Amino acid sequence: MASGGSGSAGGQRKRKTNRLSVGPKESRVDKARRVQQGGQPSEGLSSQPLADLVDWEEAIGGMTTSQAEEALIEGINELQGGGQPSTASAAAAVADNRVAPAEQHAGSLSEGQRTPQQNGPVPSGVEISPRSRVHGTHIQLGISSWSSFIDSNATLVDKSAAIADVMDRNGNLVIAGLYPRRTGKSTFLNTLASFLGIQDEDLSRADRRAAFEGSTLFETDRAFFEANFGKYPVIKFDFKTQDPASRGEALHSVGEAMLRAVSPYVPLLKQIASGCVPTIPGVEVDHIRVDEHKRLASGLVDKIRRVELSEAPPAVNGLSEVIISLMELFRKLLGVKSVVLVDEYDTPFMNALHRPDIDDSTRGAIHRVYANFLCDILKGNNYLHKGVLVGVFDMRNVGLGSGLNLVETYLAHSGIERSGEANPFQRAFGFTASDVWGLVCTFVESLWDHRHNCTNPEQFKRDLLVKCIRRFDGYRIGQVRCVFNTYVVVRFFEASRQAQQDDITASGRSFWVQTGSMRAIESIQVESLELFQRLLRCLMTVYHYRRAGQSDTGAIADLDNVDRVRDDMVERMGSQDQPVYPIDYDEGAHRMLASICMGQGLDSTTDLVGLGTRPLSAAAAIRLLYQAGYLTPISADRVGIPNEEVRDALEDYCAKVVAKHKRNPADVDAVNESIGIYNGKLVQLAGSLNTCMMTTVTGLSTKTLEKEYHTMFSAFVHPARMIGYEVSSQAPMENGASDVIVCPGVRITEHPSSKPYYYVFELKRVADDPDMTYELQMRPAHRQRVERGIRRWAFSALTQIKERYQQAAAVRARHCTVLYTVGIAFWLHRFFLVAKKYRRRERSDGLVDWVDVPYEDADVAGASTSDKSASVENGILVVSTVCSNGTLN
């Protein structure tokens, strides 16, 4: 199934086909024993000399690409064993179906690279039963209040089960959950307040209970529900709009937040101050002690009124004293402690760091106002039952110092190790795969305007789920994988509600990026641009590998091969690790990224001071990107880019960072200079690819699959996106899919040095005999024999481009000046590259021709080195790193 628009309902889908491999292959040892014992050659093999064989290209002419590749591999393996292959008999073996099933489908990972859950059997016949409940009858954006969802009957994914995790009394008294914006933090905090609170301004206790009795929490943890519903005074602060420019403004802002937090209880205080016994449904009030605390209640009313009327900035301790006294009153009258909730607690700290119009002294004074207020009400408060803070950025080392060392802070990677403490927020934020599946089912069955015209709703549900996974999936919180940004998914369904089935697409949508400004990120400057770019290149590579693994053995691969989505498949997405891709790229950068993002915090409070005016270290910039949601933990020692939408946003951000260094826009960074895409220097590209293969990429072996080489090469040329090009893997063409396309993008004009060149790459890999030792593989004679086979395969790739893709590429490249077709065959860490060049020519009738421009010897003058040979054969560029001038590289 394509990742783009939805296919027609009920249509036939193309399923993945297994690669064919001629087998079983005979090792050299087994063959020697058989011959010594007088045995005959195996069927399909021949002692016929190679010179007597028909031309190789003719022999494989009727085969598919995979069949031809396997036939070539068989021939090379026999060359290694001392015998000669019979091409005709190898072809006959394929034609007669004398083949063994491939150990995995095209491009997939081997069984050893899959997690136990991926290798386990998938039960059949399990009916759809989304675990996540979706309430409401219509999608409504822009609300986060739980009571507003209930009043308007808006669509709400039930996250109530996480309340028990967050309120766990075995955990810390005060906890903070930090996760990117638009992941449902405010909605969850409002849900928490409505469930726990003794009163709600918008809903009666009876209405709240009726709503919560339909929740997952009521069903899964009835004892907790009954023990905690409507039990606690909840004091909730919201710092979302706090952006003071001075200490006085900070005091006024905290005062306003305090007034909003206590306002629901002012009528109650006035009743007590007048000697009346307040009536709180479902809550017992100590009638005897009301008279004893009239004075306390009256004093609180007076203090609140003075803060309301005063034009002078209030004192911090005076504001916190109001909150503590209110909590004391509740403890004595109701017999329960209070719950304190703080939404976006980090916002005033980050805003002060970002403001360029204040000095460091003022910035520190603002920080101390908020830090002291929070410390007063959360630290050492005997009337506190639980404190819950949520935000985006970790502020423990910025202004808070040791004042809130009692706060246990949980980021996305907290609890990622199974042996460690669980992350209490891992079910509270974001949408899991089950949540999205529940939304998909609800959308198709009741929210979509054209649901009655859908002829195959089950297939359409699967298509929608795959669209969401491809574009929006990728986050992780603790042990929960496959986490989606909540707003993005809801926004996607809202935008699709009136669309026809074939018009619903997630590709190119940027809902998360468009939800608001991230000033702290957009203003970042970095000190070491070179290190910053190296880390980002590593991240882009990890992204490619993760997506390749997901498409081959992960969620998309599972869904692509079914007609009806089963609940167990959806559950598996959220519980299994991503496949471990066998190729490692820049391991040092991997370790550095994991240490930066999942360490204990920034090195000092000065790392972020003057965020918008002074450059940050590369480490500080990367950590901010991680906390902002541009990066996500993949495992305990890996971080990566979560999804396609964020990848696009991160590329735009990186371009802005480079621009802030005031470099000449015509300049090309060192990496793209070495790759040579921007100026058509394919000899440079081959040299850099060789260096990358030999020094940076690890994990290649005789079992490395062609798909893995595709992914590695896509990652290698990916930096070209930074200078205006688009890089596409498995790009659809009229007669198939070209392996890699590099072509000018919409931003090519922003990079004057980048030429409007179009590249079509076709990649092949040649396997080796797994029974041959490394020493034998490296012998010059063997390498020369292998090179002859790889040479044929590289030219075969070039021929495939000409016959299947070149016509379509010529049309798509009509606005470019040069078209390059490149065939590359890989063998272990070595490769053979051949390329042709065509120049655009406009005819008098307005049409376009492409003229063959032969390479000349001058194009490769001085290009041959000790580890590669470069030459021109009949106008075709030829570069080999297998053997150089007949000698061992």
Tab-separated table of C-alpha atoms in Angstrom, residues 304-703:
chain	number	residue	atom	x	y	z
A	304	ILE	CA	-6.934	37.858	49.022
A	305	ARG	CA	-8.819	41.163	48.809
A	306	ARG	CA	-5.628	43.167	49.512
A	307	VAL	CA	-3.769	41.385	46.722
A	308	GLU	CA	-6.661	42.122	44.370
A	309	LEU	CA	-6.752	45.840	45.228
A	310	SER	CA	-3.064	46.589	45.697
A	311	GLU	CA	-1.150	48.321	42.914
A	312	ALA	CA	2.190	47.645	44.601
A	313	PRO	CA	3.918	44.334	43.939
A	314	PRO	CA	3.009	41.788	46.637
A	315	ALA	CA	5.660	39.960	48.617
A	316	VAL	CA	6.454	36.412	47.581
A	317	ASN	CA	6.078	35.032	51.078
A	318	GLY	CA	2.746	36.802	51.404
A	319	LEU	CA	1.426	35.038	48.280
A	320	SER	CA	2.661	31.631	49.345
A	321	GLU	CA	1.279	32.199	52.855
A	322	VAL	CA	-2.237	32.536	51.404
A	323	ILE	CA	-1.914	29.149	49.714
A	324	ILE	CA	-0.456	27.409	52.761
A	325	SER	CA	-3.096	28.880	55.071
A	326	LEU	CA	-5.844	27.745	52.706
A	327	MET	CA	-4.403	24.224	52.691
A	328	GLU	CA	-4.184	24.302	56.495
A	329	LEU	CA	-7.846	25.286	56.743
A	330	PHE	CA	-8.925	22.441	54.476
A	331	ARG	CA	-6.838	19.953	56.441
A	332	LYS	CA	-8.515	20.953	59.724
A	333	LEU	CA	-12.086	21.232	58.437
A	334	LEU	CA	-12.194	18.410	55.908
A	335	GLY	CA	-9.577	16.095	57.314
A	336	VAL	CA	-7.704	15.811	54.003
A	337	LYS	CA	-4.607	17.308	52.541
A	338	SER	CA	-4.596	19.326	49.311
A	339	VAL	CA	-3.315	18.645	45.809
A	340	VAL	CA	-1.298	21.342	44.000
A	341	LEU	CA	-1.128	21.324	40.214
A	342	VAL	CA	1.087	23.643	38.143
A	343	ASP	CA	0.618	23.863	34.375
A	344	GLU	CA	3.561	25.056	32.231
A	345	TYR	CA	5.699	25.770	35.258
A	346	ASP	CA	8.749	26.299	33.020
A	347	THR	CA	7.258	29.061	30.847
A	348	PRO	CA	8.241	32.098	32.961
A	349	PHE	CA	11.772	30.743	33.383
A	350	MET	CA	12.254	30.182	29.640
A	351	ASN	CA	10.691	33.519	28.727
A	352	ALA	CA	13.076	35.326	31.051
A	353	LEU	CA	16.029	33.466	29.572
A	354	HIS	CA	14.933	34.385	26.091
A	355	ARG	CA	14.184	38.081	26.556
A	356	PRO	CA	16.961	40.198	25.000
A	357	ASP	CA	15.715	43.411	26.694
A	358	ILE	CA	16.679	42.460	30.275
A	359	ASP	CA	20.068	41.984	31.905
A	360	ASP	CA	21.318	38.960	33.804
A	361	SER	CA	20.568	40.525	37.187
A	362	THR	CA	16.917	41.133	36.280
A	363	ARG	CA	16.672	37.684	34.786
A	364	GLY	CA	17.924	36.139	38.010
A	365	ALA	CA	15.492	38.216	40.078
A	366	ILE	CA	12.556	36.988	37.981
A	367	HIS	CA	13.679	33.394	38.385
A	368	ARG	CA	13.932	33.751	42.147
A	369	VAL	CA	10.354	35.063	42.404
A	370	TYR	CA	8.922	31.929	40.781
A	371	ALA	CA	11.400	29.546	42.406
A	372	ASN	CA	10.722	30.892	45.913
A	373	PHE	CA	6.952	30.810	45.426
A	374	LEU	CA	6.981	27.187	44.242
A	375	CYS	CA	9.433	26.132	46.928
A	376	ASP	CA	7.333	27.715	49.681
A	377	ILE	CA	4.164	25.843	48.763
A	378	LEU	CA	5.741	22.503	47.759
A	379	LYS	CA	8.706	21.997	50.054
A	380	GLY	CA	8.149	21.004	53.655
A	381	ASN	CA	4.392	21.624	53.441
A	382	ASN	CA	2.628	19.291	55.879
A	383	TYR	CA	-0.726	20.022	54.251
A	384	LEU	CA	0.316	18.769	50.805
A	385	HIS	CA	-1.038	15.430	49.590
A	386	LYS	CA	0.538	15.554	46.130
A	387	GLY	CA	2.193	18.115	43.872
A	388	VAL	CA	2.171	17.653	40.084
A	389	LEU	CA	3.959	20.007	37.709
A	390	VAL	CA	3.992	19.759	33.920
A	391	GLY	CA	6.001	21.620	31.321
A	392	VAL	CA	8.368	21.287	28.403
A	393	PHE	CA	11.852	22.272	29.559
A	394	ASP	CA	13.864	21.029	32.526
A	395	MET	CA	14.511	24.017	34.780
A	396	ARG	CA	16.261	22.276	37.666
A	397	ASN	CA	19.607	23.863	36.837
A	398	VAL	CA	18.239	27.210	35.728
A	399	GLY	CA	17.226	29.429	38.626
A	400	LEU	CA	15.638	26.760	40.806
A	401	GLY	CA	18.938	25.526	42.196
A	402	SER	CA	18.451	23.132	45.103
A	403	GLY	CA	15.190	24.738	46.152
A	404	LEU	CA	13.123	22.071	44.434
A	405	ASN	CA	15.443	19.129	44.908
A	406	LEU	CA	12.473	17.242	46.313
A	407	VAL	CA	10.809	17.259	42.882
A	408	GLU	CA	11.215	14.026	40.957
A	409	THR	CA	11.407	15.078	37.318
A	410	TYR	CA	10.353	12.715	34.535
A	411	LEU	CA	11.339	13.297	30.923
A	412	ALA	CA	10.549	11.149	27.916
A	413	HIS	CA	13.447	8.779	28.609
A	414	SER	CA	12.640	8.338	32.309
A	415	GLY	CA	11.716	4.729	32.963
A	416	ILE	CA	13.032	3.573	29.604
A	417	GLU	CA	15.020	0.834	31.328
A	418	ARG	CA	12.730	-1.977	32.426
A	419	SER	CA	14.820	-2.494	35.541
A	420	GLY	CA	14.308	1.084	36.703
A	421	GLU	CA	11.380	3.010	38.139
A	422	ALA	CA	8.369	3.315	35.840
A	423	ASN	CA	7.505	6.683	34.349
A	424	PRO	CA	4.152	7.694	35.933
A	425	PHE	CA	3.344	9.917	32.945
A	426	GLN	CA	3.913	7.337	30.220
A	427	ARG	CA	0.172	6.726	29.822
A	428	ALA	CA	-0.837	10.326	30.478
A	429	PHE	CA	0.728	12.253	27.593
A	430	GLY	CA	0.463	11.745	23.870
A	431	PHE	CA	-1.647	9.236	21.962
A	432	THR	CA	-0.616	5.601	21.932
A	433	ALA	CA	-1.185	3.375	18.922
A	434	SER	CA	-4.358	2.124	20.604
A	435	ASP	CA	-5.554	5.706	21.110
A	436	VAL	CA	-5.044	6.511	17.434
A	437	TRP	CA	-6.680	3.255	16.403
A	438	GLY	CA	-9.680	4.148	18.542
A	439	LEU	CA	-9.846	7.571	16.872
A	440	VAL	CA	-9.561	5.983	13.431
A	441	CYS	CA	-12.481	3.671	14.137
A	442	THR	CA	-14.577	6.483	15.625
A	443	PHE	CA	-13.778	8.757	12.685
A	444	VAL	CA	-14.719	6.228	10.010
A	445	GLU	CA	-17.813	4.980	11.829
A	446	SER	CA	-19.358	8.238	13.077
A	447	LEU	CA	-17.367	11.453	12.453
A	448	TRP	CA	-16.491	11.310	8.752
A	449	ASP	CA	-19.033	13.046	6.517
A	450	HIS	CA	-18.678	10.484	3.698
A	451	ARG	CA	-18.787	7.331	5.822
A	452	HIS	CA	-21.954	6.080	4.136
A	453	ASN	CA	-20.223	6.058	0.726
A	454	CYS	CA	-17.287	3.926	1.874
A	455	THR	CA	-17.523	0.430	0.370
A	456	ASN	CA	-14.694	-1.103	2.397
A	457	PRO	CA	-14.460	0.650	5.782
A	458	GLU	CA	-12.055	-1.917	7.267
A	459	GLN	CA	-9.475	-1.301	4.571
A	460	PHE	CA	-10.008	2.457	4.873
A	461	LYS	CA	-9.375	2.253	8.631
A	462	ARG	CA	-6.127	0.456	7.987
A	463	ASP	CA	-5.115	3.043	5.375
A	464	LEU	CA	-5.783	5.903	7.798
A	465	LEU	CA	-3.778	4.210	10.547
A	466	VAL	CA	-0.806	3.758	8.207
A	467	LYS	CA	-1.020	7.410	7.113
A	468	CYS	CA	-0.845	8.526	10.747
A	469	ILE	CA	2.061	6.196	11.474
A	470	ARG	CA	4.073	7.335	8.475
A	471	ARG	CA	3.672	11.050	9.136
A	472	PHE	CA	3.047	11.546	12.860
A	473	ASP	CA	4.276	8.496	14.825
A	474	GLY	CA	7.678	8.132	16.453
A	475	TYR	CA	7.724	9.466	20.025
A	476	ARG	CA	8.384	7.396	23.096
A	477	ILE	CA	7.668	7.896	26.824
A	478	GLY	CA	9.260	5.405	29.191
A	479	GLN	CA	8.149	1.931	28.164
A	480	VAL	CA	5.419	3.171	25.805
A	481	ARG	CA	6.514	3.214	22.174
A	482	CYS	CA	4.680	4.444	19.123
A	483	VAL	CA	3.462	7.684	20.745
A	484	PHE	CA	1.782	10.415	18.674
A	485	ASN	CA	1.411	14.143	19.250
A	486	THR	CA	-2.219	14.530	20.363
A	487	TYR	CA	-3.044	17.836	18.690
A	488	VAL	CA	-1.523	16.755	15.390
A	489	VAL	CA	-3.663	13.619	15.144
A	490	VAL	CA	-6.885	15.408	16.122
A	491	ARG	CA	-6.073	18.229	13.688
A	492	PHE	CA	-5.522	15.689	10.909
A	493	PHE	CA	-8.927	14.101	11.457
A	494	GLU	CA	-10.617	17.493	11.689
A	495	ALA	CA	-9.038	18.546	8.390
A	496	SER	CA	-10.151	15.236	6.825
A	497	ARG	CA	-13.729	15.224	8.095
A	498	GLN	CA	-15.295	16.700	4.931
A	499	ALA	CA	-12.789	15.279	2.443
A	500	GLN	CA	-13.490	12.499	-0.008
A	501	GLN	CA	-11.690	9.238	0.664
A	502	ASP	CA	-9.140	9.642	-2.124
A	503	ASP	CA	-8.366	13.209	-1.007
A	504	ILE	CA	-7.387	12.350	2.565
A	505	THR	CA	-3.615	12.527	2.932
A	506	ALA	CA	-1.154	13.160	5.739
A	507	SER	CA	1.842	13.684	3.479
A	508	GLY	CA	3.208	17.207	3.656
A	509	ARG	CA	0.976	18.215	6.581
A	510	SER	CA	2.760	20.231	9.289
A	511	PHE	CA	0.194	20.571	12.041
A	512	TRP	CA	2.626	20.483	14.975
A	513	VAL	CA	4.943	23.140	13.591
A	514	GLN	CA	2.033	25.441	12.823
A	515	THR	CA	0.557	25.298	16.327
A	516	GLY	CA	2.633	28.136	17.684
A	517	SER	CA	5.992	29.761	18.017
A	518	MET	CA	8.826	28.161	19.990
A	519	ARG	CA	10.840	31.310	20.576
A	520	ALA	CA	13.390	29.540	22.733
A	521	ILE	CA	14.211	27.214	19.839
A	522	GLU	CA	13.899	29.614	16.938
A	523	SER	CA	16.402	32.033	18.476
A	524	ILE	CA	19.144	29.497	19.204
A	525	GLN	CA	22.652	30.252	18.037
A	526	VAL	CA	25.431	27.726	18.484
A	527	GLU	CA	29.113	28.156	19.203
A	528	SER	CA	30.442	25.125	17.329
A	529	LEU	CA	28.550	24.884	14.060
A	530	GLU	CA	30.710	21.994	12.861
A	531	LEU	CA	29.888	19.812	15.886
A	532	PHE	CA	26.232	20.822	15.746
A	533	GLN	CA	25.995	19.791	12.080
A	534	ARG	CA	27.793	16.514	12.748
A	535	LEU	CA	25.264	15.611	15.431
A	536	LEU	CA	22.358	16.568	13.188
A	537	ARG	CA	23.729	14.469	10.325
A	538	CYS	CA	23.899	11.526	12.694
A	539	LEU	CA	20.281	12.168	13.702
A	540	MET	CA	19.167	12.278	10.078
A	541	THR	CA	20.921	8.953	9.495
A	542	VAL	CA	19.236	7.347	12.497
A	543	TYR	CA	15.924	8.627	11.167
A	544	HIS	CA	16.530	6.911	7.817
A	545	TYR	CA	17.486	3.641	9.491
A	546	ARG	CA	14.484	3.704	11.854
A	547	ARG	CA	12.072	4.350	9.019
A	548	ALA	CA	13.635	1.614	6.917
A	549	GLY	CA	13.334	-0.820	9.805
A	550	GLN	CA	9.730	0.158	10.454
A	551	SER	CA	8.778	-0.279	6.805
A	552	ASP	CA	10.505	-3.658	6.622
A	553	THR	CA	9.698	-5.351	9.916
A	554	GLY	CA	7.797	-2.856	12.038
A	555	ALA	CA	4.261	-1.561	12.212
A	556	ILE	CA	3.890	-0.559	8.571
A	557	ALA	CA	5.162	-3.913	7.323
A	558	ASP	CA	2.671	-5.713	9.550
A	559	LEU	CA	-0.219	-3.535	8.443
A	560	ASP	CA	0.687	-3.642	4.751
A	561	ASN	CA	0.073	-7.368	4.642
A	562	VAL	CA	-3.389	-7.552	6.196
A	563	ASP	CA	-6.850	-6.664	4.996
A	564	ARG	CA	-8.264	-6.134	8.447
A	565	VAL	CA	-6.429	-4.586	11.381
A	566	ARG	CA	-6.443	-6.683	14.520
A	567	ASP	CA	-6.246	-5.306	18.028
A	568	ASP	CA	-3.233	-7.457	18.893
A	569	MET	CA	-1.270	-5.837	16.047
A	570	VAL	CA	-2.038	-2.370	17.370
A	571	GLU	CA	-1.069	-3.387	20.893
A	572	ARG	CA	2.211	-4.758	19.601
A	573	MET	CA	3.157	-1.382	18.117
A	574	GLY	CA	3.164	0.216	21.529
A	575	SER	CA	4.995	-2.583	23.331
A	576	GLN	CA	7.825	-3.663	21.037
A	577	ASP	CA	11.155	-2.011	20.450
A	578	GLN	CA	12.008	-0.796	16.994
A	579	PRO	CA	14.011	-3.298	14.929
A	580	VAL	CA	17.740	-2.988	15.509
A	581	TYR	CA	19.207	-1.877	12.206
A	582	PRO	CA	22.457	-3.763	11.562
A	583	ILE	CA	24.457	-0.788	10.268
A	584	ASP	CA	25.899	1.728	12.701
A	585	TYR	CA	26.785	5.215	11.534
A	586	ASP	CA	29.158	7.456	13.519
A	587	GLU	CA	28.960	5.562	16.809
A	588	GLY	CA	30.770	8.361	18.614
A	589	ALA	CA	28.046	10.830	17.687
A	590	HIS	CA	25.407	8.325	18.856
A	591	ARG	CA	26.951	8.119	22.290
A	592	MET	CA	27.399	11.870	22.501
A	593	LEU	CA	23.745	12.505	21.577
A	594	ALA	CA	22.464	10.017	24.148
A	595	SER	CA	24.654	11.540	26.831
A	596	ILE	CA	23.537	15.075	25.988
A	597	CYS	CA	19.817	14.359	25.799
A	598	MET	CA	19.413	11.771	28.545
A	599	GLY	CA	21.977	13.123	31.009
A	600	GLN	CA	21.147	14.826	34.280
A	601	GLY	CA	20.852	18.339	32.880
A	602	LEU	CA	22.914	21.156	31.476
A	603	ASP	CA	26.334	21.727	32.952
A	604	SER	CA	25.539	25.055	34.601
A	605	THR	CA	22.857	27.657	35.003
A	606	THR	CA	24.760	29.926	32.640
A	607	ASP	CA	24.302	27.575	29.673
A	608	LEU	CA	20.923	29.104	28.879
A	609	VAL	CA	21.394	32.658	30.139
A	610	GLY	CA	20.856	35.120	27.306
A	611	LEU	CA	19.324	32.383	25.187
A	612	GLY	CA	18.311	34.765	22.418
A	613	THR	CA	21.407	36.957	22.458
A	614	ARG	CA	24.453	34.705	22.959
A	615	PRO	CA	25.461	31.444	21.254
A	616	LEU	CA	24.919	28.186	23.116
A	617	SER	CA	27.175	25.194	23.183
A	618	ALA	CA	26.209	22.509	20.674
A	619	ALA	CA	25.267	20.258	23.613
A	620	ALA	CA	22.894	22.836	25.115
A	621	ALA	CA	21.251	23.429	21.723
A	622	ILE	CA	20.743	19.688	21.131
A	623	ARG	CA	19.283	19.179	24.617
A	624	LEU	CA	16.794	21.989	24.063
A	625	LEU	CA	15.756	20.440	20.755
A	626	TYR	CA	15.269	17.130	22.558
A	627	GLN	CA	13.080	18.608	25.274
A	628	ALA	CA	11.121	20.678	22.754
A	629	GLY	CA	10.088	17.527	20.877
A	630	TYR	CA	12.330	17.695	17.823
A	631	LEU	CA	14.067	14.564	19.137
A	632	THR	CA	12.855	11.540	21.064
A	633	PRO	CA	14.425	8.600	22.892
A	634	ILE	CA	14.559	5.429	20.824
A	635	SER	CA	16.204	3.204	23.403
A	636	ALA	CA	18.312	3.607	26.516
A	637	ASP	CA	21.333	4.626	24.425
A	638	ARG	CA	19.814	6.145	21.283
A	639	VAL	CA	17.847	9.263	20.424
A	640	GLY	CA	16.380	10.172	17.064
A	641	ILE	CA	13.970	12.275	15.053
A	642	PRO	CA	10.405	11.097	15.774
A	643	ASN	CA	8.704	11.438	12.399
A	644	GLU	CA	8.601	12.942	8.935
A	645	GLU	CA	6.803	16.118	9.954
A	646	VAL	CA	9.354	16.931	12.646
A	647	ARG	CA	12.229	15.964	10.326
A	648	ASP	CA	11.060	18.613	7.851
A	649	ALA	CA	10.752	21.196	10.633
A	650	LEU	CA	14.206	20.330	11.977
A	651	GLU	CA	15.759	20.845	8.566
A	652	ASP	CA	14.194	24.297	8.328
A	653	TYR	CA	15.460	25.096	11.795
A	654	CYS	CA	18.999	23.975	10.930
A	655	ALA	CA	19.001	26.234	7.887
A	656	LYS	CA	18.119	29.157	10.176
A	657	VAL	CA	20.911	28.253	12.587
A	658	VAL	CA	23.442	28.244	9.755
A	659	ALA	CA	22.095	31.573	8.498
A	660	LYS	CA	22.591	33.099	11.960
A	661	HIS	CA	26.311	32.483	11.561
A	662	LYS	CA	26.179	35.096	8.786
A	663	ARG	CA	27.881	32.827	6.314
A	664	ASN	CA	27.813	33.670	2.642
A	665	PRO	CA	24.629	31.995	1.355
A	666	ALA	CA	26.658	30.826	-1.621
A	667	ASP	CA	28.983	28.835	0.660
A	668	VAL	CA	28.596	25.065	0.834
A	669	ASP	CA	29.476	23.261	4.048
A	670	ALA	CA	32.391	20.848	4.079
A	671	VAL	CA	30.202	17.743	3.996
A	672	ASN	CA	28.300	18.774	0.868
A	673	GLU	CA	31.553	19.974	-0.679
A	674	SER	CA	32.936	16.468	-0.290
A	675	ILE	CA	29.768	14.735	-1.501
A	676	GLY	CA	29.804	16.698	-4.749
A	677	ILE	CA	26.065	16.641	-5.433
A	678	TYR	CA	25.812	20.420	-5.703
A	679	ASN	CA	28.318	20.622	-8.591
A	680	GLY	CA	28.047	17.235	-10.285
A	681	LYS	CA	31.420	15.925	-9.109
A	682	LEU	CA	30.641	12.222	-8.938
A	683	VAL	CA	34.305	11.319	-8.536
A	684	GLN	CA	34.225	13.348	-5.311
A	685	LEU	CA	31.053	11.558	-4.302
A	686	ALA	CA	32.732	8.184	-4.842
A	687	GLY	CA	35.750	9.204	-2.783
A	688	SER	CA	33.627	10.430	0.122
A	689	LEU	CA	31.406	7.360	-0.061
A	690	ASN	CA	34.479	5.165	0.113
A	691	THR	CA	35.735	7.029	3.188
A	692	CYS	CA	32.307	6.721	4.790
A	693	MET	CA	32.106	2.996	4.052
A	694	MET	CA	35.580	2.276	5.385
A	695	THR	CA	35.724	4.528	8.449
A	696	THR	CA	32.216	5.517	9.530
A	697	VAL	CA	29.811	2.694	8.676
A	698	THR	CA	30.108	-0.497	10.716
A	699	GLY	CA	28.075	-3.676	10.771
A	700	LEU	CA	28.289	-4.580	7.059
A	701	SER	CA	28.757	-8.283	6.397
A	702	THR	CA	28.113	-10.976	3.845
A	703	LYS	CA	24.516	-11.057	5.103
